[in-house]
Coordinates of C-alpha atoms in Angstrom, one line a residue:
M56 CA 143.8 -70.1 37.5
N57 CA 144.0 -66.6 36.6
M58 CA 141.2 -67.3 33.5
D59 CA 138.9 -69.5 35.7
D60 CA 138.9 -66.8 38.0
D61 CA 138.1 -63.8 35.7
S62 CA 134.7 -66.2 34.0
A63 CA 133.6 -66.4 37.3
E64 CA 133.6 -62.6 37.5
I65 CA 132.1 -62.2 34.0
E66 CA 129.7 -64.5 34.7
L67 CA 128.9 -63.0 37.9
L68 CA 128.5 -59.4 36.2
E69 CA 126.2 -61.0 33.7
Q70 CA 123.7 -63.0 36.5
N71 CA 123.9 -59.3 38.6
L72 CA 123.2 -57.3 34.7
S73 CA 120.3 -59.4 34.3
K74 CA 118.8 -59.3 37.8
T75 CA 118.8 -55.7 37.1
H76 CA 117.3 -55.8 34.3
Q77 CA 114.7 -57.5 35.4
I78 CA 114.7 -55.0 38.0
S79 CA 114.4 -52.1 35.4
Q80 CA 111.1 -53.8 33.4
K81 CA 109.8 -54.2 36.5
M82 CA 110.1 -50.6 37.4
T83 CA 109.4 -49.2 34.3
T84 CA 105.9 -51.4 34.5
I85 CA 105.5 -50.0 37.9
L86 CA 106.3 -46.2 36.8
N87 CA 104.2 -46.7 34.1
S88 CA 101.0 -47.8 36.2
F89 CA 101.6 -44.6 38.5
D90 CA 101.7 -42.5 35.0
T91 CA 98.1 -44.3 34.4
R92 CA 97.2 -43.7 37.8
L93 CA 98.5 -39.9 37.8
A94 CA 96.6 -39.2 34.7
R95 CA 93.3 -40.9 36.1
L96 CA 94.0 -38.2 39.0
E97 CA 94.4 -35.5 37.4
K98 CA 91.0 -35.9 35.3
S99 CA 89.4 -36.3 39.0
I100 CA 90.9 -33.2 40.4
L101 CA 90.6 -30.9 37.5
P102 CA 87.5 -30.1 37.9
L103 CA 88.0 -29.9 42.0
Y104 CA 91.0 -27.6 41.0
N105 CA 89.1 -25.5 39.0
S106 CA 85.6 -25.0 41.7
A107 CA 88.6 -24.2 44.1
Q108 CA 90.0 -21.3 42.1
I109 CA 86.5 -19.9 41.6
L110 CA 85.7 -19.9 45.2
N111 CA 89.2 -18.4 46.2
R112 CA 88.0 -15.6 43.9
R113 CA 84.7 -15.3 45.5
A114 CA 86.7 -15.2 48.6
S115 CA 88.9 -12.6 48.0
N116 CA 85.9 -10.7 46.9
I117 CA 84.2 -11.2 50.2
E118 CA 87.2 -10.3 52.1
K119 CA 87.2 -6.5 49.7
A120 CA 83.8 -6.2 50.0
L121 CA 84.1 -6.8 53.7
L122 CA 86.8 -3.9 53.9
K123 CA 85.1 -1.6 51.8
I124 CA 82.3 -1.9 54.4
D125 CA 84.3 -1.8 57.2
E126 CA 85.9 2.0 55.7
V127 CA 82.2 3.3 54.9
A128 CA 81.3 2.0 58.3
S129 CA 84.7 4.1 59.8
N130 CA 83.6 7.1 57.7
Q131 CA 80.2 7.2 58.5
E132 CA 80.8 7.2 62.7
G133 CA 83.6 10.1 61.7
I134 CA 81.2 12.2 59.9
A135 CA 78.3 11.6 62.7
A136 CA 81.2 12.5 65.2
E137 CA 82.3 15.8 63.3
E138 CA 78.6 16.5 62.7
A139 CA 77.9 16.4 66.5
L140 CA 81.2 18.5 67.1
I141 CA 79.7 21.3 64.4
L142 CA 76.5 21.3 65.9
R143 CA 77.8 21.8 69.5
G144 CA 79.7 25.3 68.6
P145 CA 83.1 26.2 69.5
Q146 CA 83.5 25.3 73.1
P147 CA 86.0 27.3 75.7
G148 CA 89.9 26.4 75.0
E149 CA 88.7 24.1 71.2
F150 CA 88.3 26.4 68.8
E151 CA 91.6 24.8 66.6
V152 CA 89.8 21.5 66.9
Y153 CA 86.5 23.1 65.8
K154 CA 88.5 25.2 62.7
D155 CA 90.1 21.9 62.0
A156 CA 86.7 19.7 61.7
L157 CA 85.2 22.9 59.7
Q158 CA 88.2 22.7 57.4
R159 CA 88.2 19.2 57.0
L160 CA 84.9 19.0 55.8
N161 CA 85.2 22.3 53.4
A162 CA 87.8 20.2 52.0
S163 CA 85.8 17.1 51.7
I164 CA 82.9 19.2 49.7
A165 CA 85.3 18.2 46.4
F166 CA 85.5 15.0 46.5
K167 CA 81.8 13.7 47.3
A168 CA 80.2 10.8 45.2
S169 CA 76.9 12.4 44.8
D170 CA 74.9 16.0 45.5
Q171 CA 73.5 14.4 48.2
D172 CA 76.4 13.9 50.1
T173 CA 78.1 17.6 49.2
L174 CA 75.2 19.3 50.1
D175 CA 74.8 18.2 53.4
T176 CA 78.4 18.9 54.0
A177 CA 78.1 22.4 52.6
R178 CA 74.8 22.5 55.3
L179 CA 77.1 21.4 58.3
V180 CA 79.9 24.2 56.8
E181 CA 77.3 26.8 56.7
T182 CA 76.3 25.5 60.5
G183 CA 79.4 25.8 61.9
A184 CA 79.9 29.3 60.3
K185 CA 77.0 30.1 62.1
K186 CA 78.4 28.9 64.8
L187 CA 81.4 30.5 64.5
A188 CA 80.1 34.4 64.1
Q189 CA 77.4 33.4 67.3
L190 CA 80.4 33.3 69.4
Y191 CA 82.4 36.6 67.4
T192 CA 79.0 38.2 68.6
K193 CA 78.7 37.3 71.8
L194 CA 83.0 38.2 72.5
V195 CA 81.5 41.5 70.4
A196 CA 78.9 42.0 73.1
E197 CA 81.2 41.3 76.5
G198 CA 83.8 43.9 74.6
S199 CA 80.9 46.4 74.1
S200 CA 79.6 46.8 78.3
G201 CA 80.7 47.7 81.1
T202 CA 81.3 51.1 83.6
T203 CA 81.4 54.2 81.5
P204 CA 84.1 57.2 81.6
A205 CA 83.0 59.5 84.4
P206 CA 82.1 63.0 83.1
G207 CA 83.9 65.4 82.4
V208 CA 86.9 62.9 81.3
E209 CA 88.3 63.4 77.9
I210 CA 87.3 60.3 75.6
V211 CA 89.3 59.2 72.8
K212 CA 88.2 55.8 72.5
A213 CA 85.3 53.8 73.7
P214 CA 87.1 50.8 75.9
F215 CA 87.3 47.1 74.4
P216 CA 89.5 45.0 76.7
S217 CA 92.9 43.7 75.1
Q218 CA 92.1 40.2 76.4
L219 CA 89.1 39.7 74.0
R220 CA 90.6 41.0 71.5
S221 CA 93.4 38.4 71.6
T222 CA 90.9 36.2 71.8
L223 CA 89.1 37.4 68.5
H224 CA 92.0 37.3 66.4
P225 CA 91.8 33.6 65.1
I226 CA 88.2 33.8 65.2
V227 CA 88.0 36.9 62.8
N228 CA 91.2 35.6 60.6
F229 CA 89.4 32.1 60.5
L230 CA 86.1 33.4 59.4
R231 CA 87.5 36.0 56.7
T232 CA 88.6 31.9 54.9
L233 CA 85.3 30.9 54.5
P234 CA 84.1 30.5 51.3
V235 CA 81.6 33.7 50.0
P236 CA 80.5 34.0 46.4
S237 CA 84.1 36.1 45.5
T238 CA 86.2 33.2 46.3
H239 CA 84.1 30.0 46.2
P240 CA 81.3 30.6 43.3
S241 CA 80.4 27.0 42.9
H242 CA 80.5 26.4 47.1
P243 CA 76.9 25.3 47.6
A244 CA 77.2 27.4 51.1
A245 CA 78.7 30.4 50.0
A246 CA 75.5 32.8 49.5
A247 CA 74.1 31.7 52.9
I248 CA 78.0 32.1 54.7
L249 CA 78.1 35.5 53.2
T250 CA 75.0 36.5 54.7
T251 CA 75.8 35.3 57.7
L252 CA 79.0 37.5 58.1
K253 CA 77.4 40.6 57.0
D254 CA 74.3 39.8 59.7
A255 CA 77.8 39.3 62.4
Q256 CA 79.7 42.5 60.9
R257 CA 76.1 44.8 60.8
G258 CA 75.7 43.0 64.4
Y259 CA 79.5 44.6 65.0
A260 CA 79.1 48.1 63.6
D261 CA 75.7 48.6 65.8
M262 CA 77.1 47.2 69.1
R263 CA 80.0 49.2 68.7
G264 CA 78.2 53.1 67.4
T265 CA 75.8 52.1 70.6
W266 CA 78.8 51.4 72.9
G267 CA 80.8 54.7 71.4
K268 CA 77.5 56.8 72.3
K269 CA 77.0 55.4 75.8
C270 CA 80.2 56.3 76.8
L271 CA 80.1 60.0 75.4
E272 CA 76.7 61.3 76.1
A273 CA 77.3 61.7 79.7
H274 CA 79.8 64.2 79.3
G275 CA 78.1 65.7 76.4
K276 CA 75.0 66.2 78.8
R277 CA 76.7 67.7 80.9
V278 CA 78.0 70.3 78.5
V279 CA 74.7 71.2 77.7
D280 CA 73.6 70.7 81.4
R281 CA 76.2 73.5 82.4
A282 CA 75.6 75.6 79.8
D283 CA 73.4 78.5 82.1
T284 CA 76.1 78.5 84.5
V285 CA 79.8 78.0 83.6
E286 CA 81.0 80.9 81.9
P287 CA 80.2 80.9 78.2
I288 CA 83.2 80.9 76.2
A289 CA 84.6 78.3 78.0
T290 CA 81.3 75.8 77.6
G291 CA 81.8 76.3 73.9
R292 CA 85.3 75.8 74.5
E293 CA 84.4 72.3 76.1
L294 CA 81.2 71.4 73.3
G295 CA 84.6 71.9 70.6
T296 CA 86.5 69.3 73.6
W297 CA 83.7 67.2 73.4
V298 CA 83.2 67.0 69.7
Q299 CA 87.1 66.3 69.3
S300 CA 86.4 63.2 71.7
V301 CA 83.6 62.1 69.4
L302 CA 85.2 62.3 66.2
S303 CA 88.6 60.3 68.0
V304 CA 86.3 57.9 68.9
A305 CA 85.0 57.3 65.5
R306 CA 88.7 57.5 64.0
Y307 CA 89.5 54.8 66.3
E308 CA 86.5 52.7 66.1
Y309 CA 86.9 52.2 61.9
D310 CA 90.5 51.3 62.6
L311 CA 89.1 48.7 65.4
L312 CA 86.4 47.6 62.9
T313 CA 89.7 47.2 59.9
E314 CA 91.0 44.8 62.3
M315 CA 87.9 43.1 63.9
S316 CA 85.9 43.4 60.8
T317 CA 84.7 39.5 59.0
L318 CA 84.5 41.2 55.6
A319 CA 87.7 42.9 54.9
S320 CA 86.7 44.5 51.0
P321 CA 86.4 48.3 51.5
S322 CA 83.0 48.5 50.5
Q323 CA 82.3 46.0 52.9
L324 CA 84.0 48.4 56.0
A325 CA 82.1 51.6 54.7
S326 CA 79.0 50.2 54.3
H327 CA 79.3 49.2 58.1
F328 CA 81.7 52.1 59.5
G329 CA 78.2 54.2 58.2
N330 CA 76.0 52.0 60.5
L331 CA 78.7 52.0 63.4
L332 CA 79.2 56.3 62.6
N333 CA 75.2 56.8 63.0
P334 CA 74.6 56.8 66.5
L335 CA 77.6 58.9 67.2
V336 CA 76.6 61.5 64.5
L337 CA 73.3 61.8 66.0
L338 CA 74.5 62.4 69.2
M339 CA 77.0 64.9 68.5
T340 CA 74.0 66.6 66.4
S341 CA 72.0 66.4 69.1
N342 CA 74.2 68.0 71.9
I343 CA 75.1 71.1 69.3
T344 CA 71.8 71.7 67.8
S345 CA 70.5 72.3 72.3
L346 CA 73.0 74.7 72.5
V347 CA 72.6 76.6 69.5
A348 CA 68.1 76.2 71.2
F349 CA 69.8 77.6 74.3
S350 CA 71.8 80.4 72.8
K351 CA 69.2 81.5 71.0
R352 CA 67.3 82.3 74.1
S353 CA 69.1 85.3 74.9
L354 CA 71.8 85.6 72.0
Q355 CA 73.2 89.2 73.8
K356 CA 74.4 86.7 76.9
Y357 CA 74.9 84.0 75.5
G358 CA 76.3 84.4 71.9
F359 CA 79.7 84.0 72.4
L360 CA 78.9 80.4 73.6
I361 CA 78.1 79.4 70.1
L362 CA 80.8 81.7 68.8
S363 CA 83.1 79.8 70.6
A364 CA 82.0 76.4 70.2
Y365 CA 82.1 77.9 65.9
E366 CA 85.5 78.2 66.2
A367 CA 86.3 74.7 67.9
L368 CA 84.1 73.3 65.2
L369 CA 85.7 75.2 62.4
E370 CA 89.1 73.7 63.4
L371 CA 87.6 69.9 63.7
Q372 CA 86.7 70.0 59.9
P373 CA 89.6 68.5 58.4
M374 CA 89.1 65.6 60.5
W375 CA 85.4 65.4 60.1
D376 CA 86.6 65.2 56.6
E377 CA 88.7 62.6 57.1
I378 CA 86.3 60.6 58.9
S379 CA 83.5 61.3 56.5
T380 CA 85.4 59.5 53.7
L381 CA 85.3 56.4 55.4
R382 CA 82.4 55.6 55.0
V383 CA 82.2 56.0 51.7
S384 CA 83.9 53.4 49.8
T385 CA 85.6 54.4 46.1
D386 CA 84.2 51.5 44.3
S387 CA 80.9 52.9 45.7
R388 CA 80.9 56.4 45.4
N389 CA 78.4 58.3 42.5
E390 CA 79.2 61.7 41.2
N391 CA 75.3 61.7 41.1
R392 CA 74.6 60.6 44.8
K393 CA 74.2 63.2 47.4
E394 CA 75.9 62.6 50.2
T395 CA 74.8 63.4 53.6
N396 CA 77.3 65.9 55.3
E397 CA 75.8 66.2 58.8
Y398 CA 78.5 68.0 60.2
K399 CA 78.5 70.9 57.4
D400 CA 74.9 70.7 58.3
A401 CA 75.3 71.4 62.1
L402 CA 78.1 74.2 61.1
Q403 CA 75.6 75.6 59.1
V404 CA 73.2 75.9 61.9
V405 CA 75.8 77.4 64.2
R406 CA 77.1 79.7 61.6
M407 CA 73.7 81.2 61.1
V408 CA 73.3 82.6 64.8
C409 CA 76.6 83.4 64.6
I410 CA 76.0 85.6 61.6
R411 CA 73.1 87.5 63.8
M412 CA 75.3 88.3 66.4
F413 CA 77.3 91.3 65.0
P414 CA 74.6 93.4 63.2
E415 CA 72.2 92.5 66.6
A416 CA 75.5 94.0 69.2
L417 CA 75.3 97.1 67.4
A418 CA 72.0 97.3 67.5
D419 CA 71.7 96.7 71.3
I420 CA 73.9 99.6 71.6
K421 CA 71.2 101.8 69.6
L422 CA 68.3 101.0 71.7
S423 CA 70.2 102.3 74.6
T424 CA 69.1 105.0 73.7
A425 CA 65.3 104.6 74.6
G426 CA 65.2 106.2 77.6
R427 CA 63.7 109.1 79.9
T428 CA 65.1 112.4 79.5
G429 CA 66.0 114.7 83.1
D430 CA 67.8 112.1 84.3
T431 CA 71.1 112.4 86.7
S432 CA 72.5 109.4 86.9
T433 CA 76.1 109.5 86.1
A434 CA 77.1 106.3 86.4
L435 CA 78.1 103.9 83.1
L436 CA 75.9 102.9 80.3
D437 CA 75.1 99.1 80.0
A438 CA 75.8 99.3 76.3
S439 CA 79.6 100.8 77.5
V440 CA 80.1 97.7 79.4
E441 CA 78.7 95.3 77.0
G442 CA 80.1 96.7 74.2
V443 CA 83.7 96.6 76.2
Q444 CA 82.9 92.8 77.1
F445 CA 82.2 92.2 73.8
L446 CA 85.4 93.0 71.9
N447 CA 87.4 91.4 75.1
N448 CA 85.1 88.8 74.0
M449 CA 86.1 88.7 70.6
Q450 CA 89.9 88.3 71.2
E451 CA 89.1 85.3 72.4
V452 CA 87.6 84.1 69.7
L453 CA 89.1 86.2 66.8
V454 CA 88.9 83.3 64.3
G455 CA 85.7 82.4 64.5
S456 CA 84.9 86.4 64.8
G457 CA 86.7 86.4 61.5
D458 CA 85.3 83.9 59.8
I459 CA 82.1 84.8 60.3
L460 CA 82.3 88.4 59.7
S461 CA 83.6 87.6 56.3
V462 CA 80.4 85.8 55.6
V463 CA 78.2 88.3 57.0
G464 CA 80.5 91.3 54.5
D465 CA 82.2 94.0 55.0
G466 CA 80.0 96.6 56.6
N467 CA 77.1 94.2 56.2
W468 CA 77.0 94.5 59.8
K469 CA 75.6 98.1 59.8
M470 CA 72.2 96.6 58.2
G471 CA 69.8 98.5 61.2
E472 CA 71.1 101.9 59.6
G473 CA 70.0 101.3 56.5
V474 CA 72.6 100.1 54.9
V475 CA 71.9 98.2 52.0
V476 CA 73.5 94.9 52.1
K477 CA 76.3 94.5 49.5
K478 CA 77.6 91.6 47.2
Q479 CA 80.9 89.8 48.1
A480 CA 83.6 91.8 46.3
I481 CA 85.7 90.7 43.6
V482 CA 88.6 91.2 46.1
E483 CA 88.1 89.4 48.8
V484 CA 88.7 91.5 52.3
S485 CA 90.8 89.5 55.1
A486 CA 89.5 88.6 58.2
E487 CA 91.8 90.9 59.8
T488 CA 90.4 93.6 58.0
L489 CA 86.8 93.4 58.6
L490 CA 87.5 92.9 62.1
E491 CA 89.4 95.5 62.4
H492 CA 86.1 97.6 60.5
F493 CA 83.9 96.0 63.0
I494 CA 85.4 97.3 65.9
Y495 CA 85.3 100.8 64.7
D496 CA 82.2 100.9 64.2
V497 CA 81.6 99.2 67.7
V498 CA 83.6 101.8 68.7
V499 CA 82.0 104.4 67.2
T500 CA 78.1 103.5 67.8
I501 CA 79.0 103.4 71.6
I502 CA 80.5 106.6 71.6
N503 CA 77.2 108.2 69.1
T504 CA 74.9 106.4 71.8
V505 CA 76.8 107.6 74.6
S506 CA 76.9 111.4 73.3
L507 CA 73.2 111.1 72.4
I508 CA 72.0 110.2 75.6
S509 CA 74.2 113.1 76.9
R510 CA 72.6 115.5 75.3
T511 CA 68.9 114.2 75.3
Q512 CA 68.7 112.1 78.4
R513 CA 71.0 114.0 80.9
R514 CA 70.5 117.2 83.2
P515 CA 73.0 119.4 82.7
P516 CA 75.5 119.5 84.4
F517 CA 75.2 116.1 85.0
D518 CA 75.3 115.2 81.5
S519 CA 79.2 116.1 81.7
F520 CA 79.9 113.7 84.3
F521 CA 77.6 110.8 82.2
L522 CA 80.2 112.1 79.1
L523 CA 83.5 111.4 81.3
N524 CA 82.7 108.5 82.9
N525 CA 81.2 106.6 79.7
I526 CA 84.0 108.2 77.1
A527 CA 87.2 107.4 80.0
Y528 CA 86.0 104.0 80.4
L529 CA 86.3 102.9 76.5
R530 CA 89.4 104.5 76.0
K531 CA 91.0 102.5 79.0
N532 CA 89.3 99.3 78.2
I533 CA 89.6 99.6 74.4
L534 CA 93.2 100.6 74.4
E535 CA 94.2 99.2 77.2
P536 CA 92.1 95.6 76.9
R537 CA 92.5 92.6 78.6
Q538 CA 94.2 90.5 76.4
E539 CA 96.9 92.5 74.0
S540 CA 95.7 90.3 71.3
L541 CA 92.7 93.2 70.3
I542 CA 95.4 96.2 70.0
D543 CA 96.5 94.7 66.6
Y544 CA 93.3 95.3 65.1
L545 CA 93.3 98.8 66.7
T546 CA 93.5 100.9 63.9
K547 CA 94.8 104.4 64.2
P548 CA 90.8 105.8 63.4
T549 CA 89.8 103.7 66.4
Q550 CA 92.3 105.2 68.7
D551 CA 92.1 108.8 67.2
I552 CA 88.3 108.8 68.0
L553 CA 88.5 107.3 71.6
N554 CA 91.4 109.7 72.1
S555 CA 89.2 112.8 70.8
N556 CA 86.0 112.1 72.0
F557 CA 87.7 111.4 75.5
R558 CA 89.5 115.1 75.3
T559 CA 86.1 116.9 74.2
A560 CA 84.3 114.7 77.3
K561 CA 87.2 116.1 79.9
A562 CA 87.1 119.9 78.4
S563 CA 83.0 119.6 78.6
Y564 CA 83.2 118.4 82.2
L565 CA 85.8 120.8 83.0
D566 CA 83.9 123.6 81.5
A567 CA 80.5 122.9 82.8
N568 CA 81.6 122.0 86.1
F569 CA 84.6 125.1 86.9
S570 CA 84.3 127.4 84.1
P571 CA 81.3 129.4 86.9
L572 CA 84.0 129.5 89.5
M573 CA 86.2 131.1 86.9
Q574 CA 84.1 133.6 85.7
A575 CA 83.3 134.5 89.3
L576 CA 86.6 135.6 89.7
S577 CA 87.1 137.3 86.4
D578 CA 87.8 141.0 86.6
D579 CA 84.4 143.9 85.9
P580 CA 85.2 147.3 85.5
K581 CA 81.7 148.1 86.6
E582 CA 82.7 146.2 89.9
K583 CA 85.5 147.7 92.0
G584 CA 86.4 148.4 95.6
K585 CA 86.5 145.6 98.0
A586 CA 82.7 144.9 99.0
A587 CA 82.9 143.9 95.1
T588 CA 85.6 141.6 95.3
K589 CA 84.4 140.5 98.8
E590 CA 81.5 139.7 96.6
K591 CA 83.3 137.4 94.0
F592 CA 84.9 135.5 96.4
T593 CA 81.6 134.7 98.3
R594 CA 80.2 133.9 94.9
F595 CA 83.6 131.5 94.1
Y596 CA 82.8 130.1 97.6
D597 CA 79.2 129.3 96.7
L598 CA 79.8 128.2 93.9
L599 CA 82.7 125.6 95.1
E600 CA 80.4 124.4 97.5
E601 CA 77.9 123.6 94.9
V602 CA 80.4 121.7 93.0
L603 CA 81.9 119.7 96.2
E604 CA 78.1 118.9 96.8
R605 CA 77.5 117.8 93.0
H606 CA 80.5 115.6 93.3
R607 CA 79.3 114.1 96.7
L608 CA 76.6 112.8 94.3
A609 CA 77.6 112.1 91.0
K610 CA 80.9 110.3 90.7
V611 CA 83.4 110.8 88.6
L612 CA 85.5 107.8 87.3
E613 CA 85.0 105.8 90.2
D614 CA 86.5 102.5 89.8
D615 CA 89.6 104.1 88.3
A616 CA 91.4 106.0 90.6
E617 CA 94.4 106.4 88.1
S618 CA 92.4 108.4 86.0
R619 CA 90.2 110.3 88.8
E620 CA 93.5 111.1 90.2
A621 CA 94.5 112.6 86.4
I622 CA 91.5 114.7 86.3
G623 CA 92.1 116.1 89.1
N624 CA 95.6 117.3 88.0
D625 CA 93.7 118.6 85.4
V626 CA 91.1 120.7 87.5
I627 CA 94.5 122.1 89.9
K628 CA 95.6 123.4 86.5
F629 CA 92.2 124.8 84.8
L630 CA 91.3 125.9 88.1
I631 CA 94.1 127.3 90.4
P632 CA 96.1 129.5 88.1
S633 CA 93.2 131.6 87.9
L634 CA 92.6 131.2 92.1
K635 CA 95.7 132.4 92.9
A636 CA 96.0 135.4 90.5
F637 CA 93.1 136.5 91.9
T638 CA 94.1 136.4 95.6
Q639 CA 97.4 137.8 94.6
K640 CA 96.2 140.9 93.0
H641 CA 94.1 141.5 95.9
K642 CA 96.4 140.0 98.7
E643 CA 95.7 143.3 100.9
K644 CA 92.3 142.6 101.1
E645 CA 91.4 140.1 103.8
F646 CA 89.5 136.6 103.1
S647 CA 88.0 134.0 104.5
K648 CA 90.0 131.9 106.0
S649 CA 88.0 128.7 104.8
K650 CA 89.8 125.8 104.5
H651 CA 88.3 124.9 101.0
V652 CA 90.1 128.5 100.2
L653 CA 93.5 127.4 101.8
W654 CA 93.3 123.7 99.8
L655 CA 92.8 125.3 96.3
S656 CA 95.2 128.0 96.8
G657 CA 97.3 125.3 98.0

């Protein structure tokens, strides 16, 4: 039973295997048919595939070309927009935008594909530089205009609003970064930009120089216009103060130029500062020249105006020297090039006028001797008053006087006396010594002139009044000067000659006016008796009346009460002892009770 079952199963398996084999044969046939068909299909599709690859590559290239076209179009739109921005110029509040656009254009020049593109961009950069330079010039012009300071107000700088300075700082800083030949030699626009910056800086110098001059000229004109009404020495000092203002403005402008200059190289700064300084220097020298011409009209009256101005200008010389060096750069100096020094030239003009003062002062004193004889005037001689005034004025300008006397030379101020002008001594004479010598010569000249006029042009005894009045005036006002500074220059010979001549003048006055009274009371052996005594007293009385009448006509030391009282005491000491001795000797005789006798006898 079991065998039959196994056989049946085996037979069944064989039948299934046969069927499986038949199915496998059929599948193999079908697969072989597929292979044949696939081979035929591949042969049919391969050309299409190859064509599709070519198309895909073309499509990719087309896509890339389109992207590039879009990029170029976008760049062109950007360039057009920036070109419009540059051509429009910097707008209020948009400086940074303008600056960034110029920086992008400048940077793009290095990457341009063609020379034409580079030149176009360079021209745009140049245009932007010009637009910024125009804005710079406009702001500088705004800061260099307006209301000028009032005349008489001391000026140390020409106004420039701080707000405009703040606005200009970023513009100046950016302009200094623009390409110029020294920093970007290959940049196509470098030379044109340098020219633009030079023009802007030249315009700055012109505007600031003109504005500084405008701020200063009203005060300068005031100094010149008031010269005829203001005390001369005060006018000279006021000129010095004004010149100091000119130099202060110039120094301030140099500092401002270094801050606001579009080109910061030393040579450019020096060159343009020279342009800026020119109108200020021209104004300064013009006013100095005007005052010199004014003083020359009457050196006797206005000499100390120009001398005090000279002293002030001497003091300001170092300030000018510093400013003058700023307009010449160290790299442009040439030993063979003659540099102008306007201040020195102006100072020399003033000095030449001052040199005339001292010889002419002595000459003017001597000219006082030209008068008529027989004059009874006892008033002060003009030369005495003017001589004292001259010495008093010298006290206020001792530095200037000493410097001028050093130029004239010791004693050469006496050229009018036929003194030969001496060459400068090997050992220089100090200014103090020169002042002492000149003051002595002034005193001697006045005394000699007064003495000569007293002898030749005054009628006795009025000559003694005239001599005493003048010598006493000189002695008091020179030995007791208006300012103590003159005392230091009064040497012993100067003091001695004043005191000696005062004693001589006083003795002459007493002798001329009171000696006849004493002679009238003197004993004469031939004249004895009461009648002779009475005659002497009558003669004394008549002479006293003459003296009193003379003193009513001719004043003694009229404006000096203290000295007049001292002279009165000297008269009493001179006369009263003789009168008392006479009356005591003849006391038994009766004398007139005249008020004069009672007054004189005490």
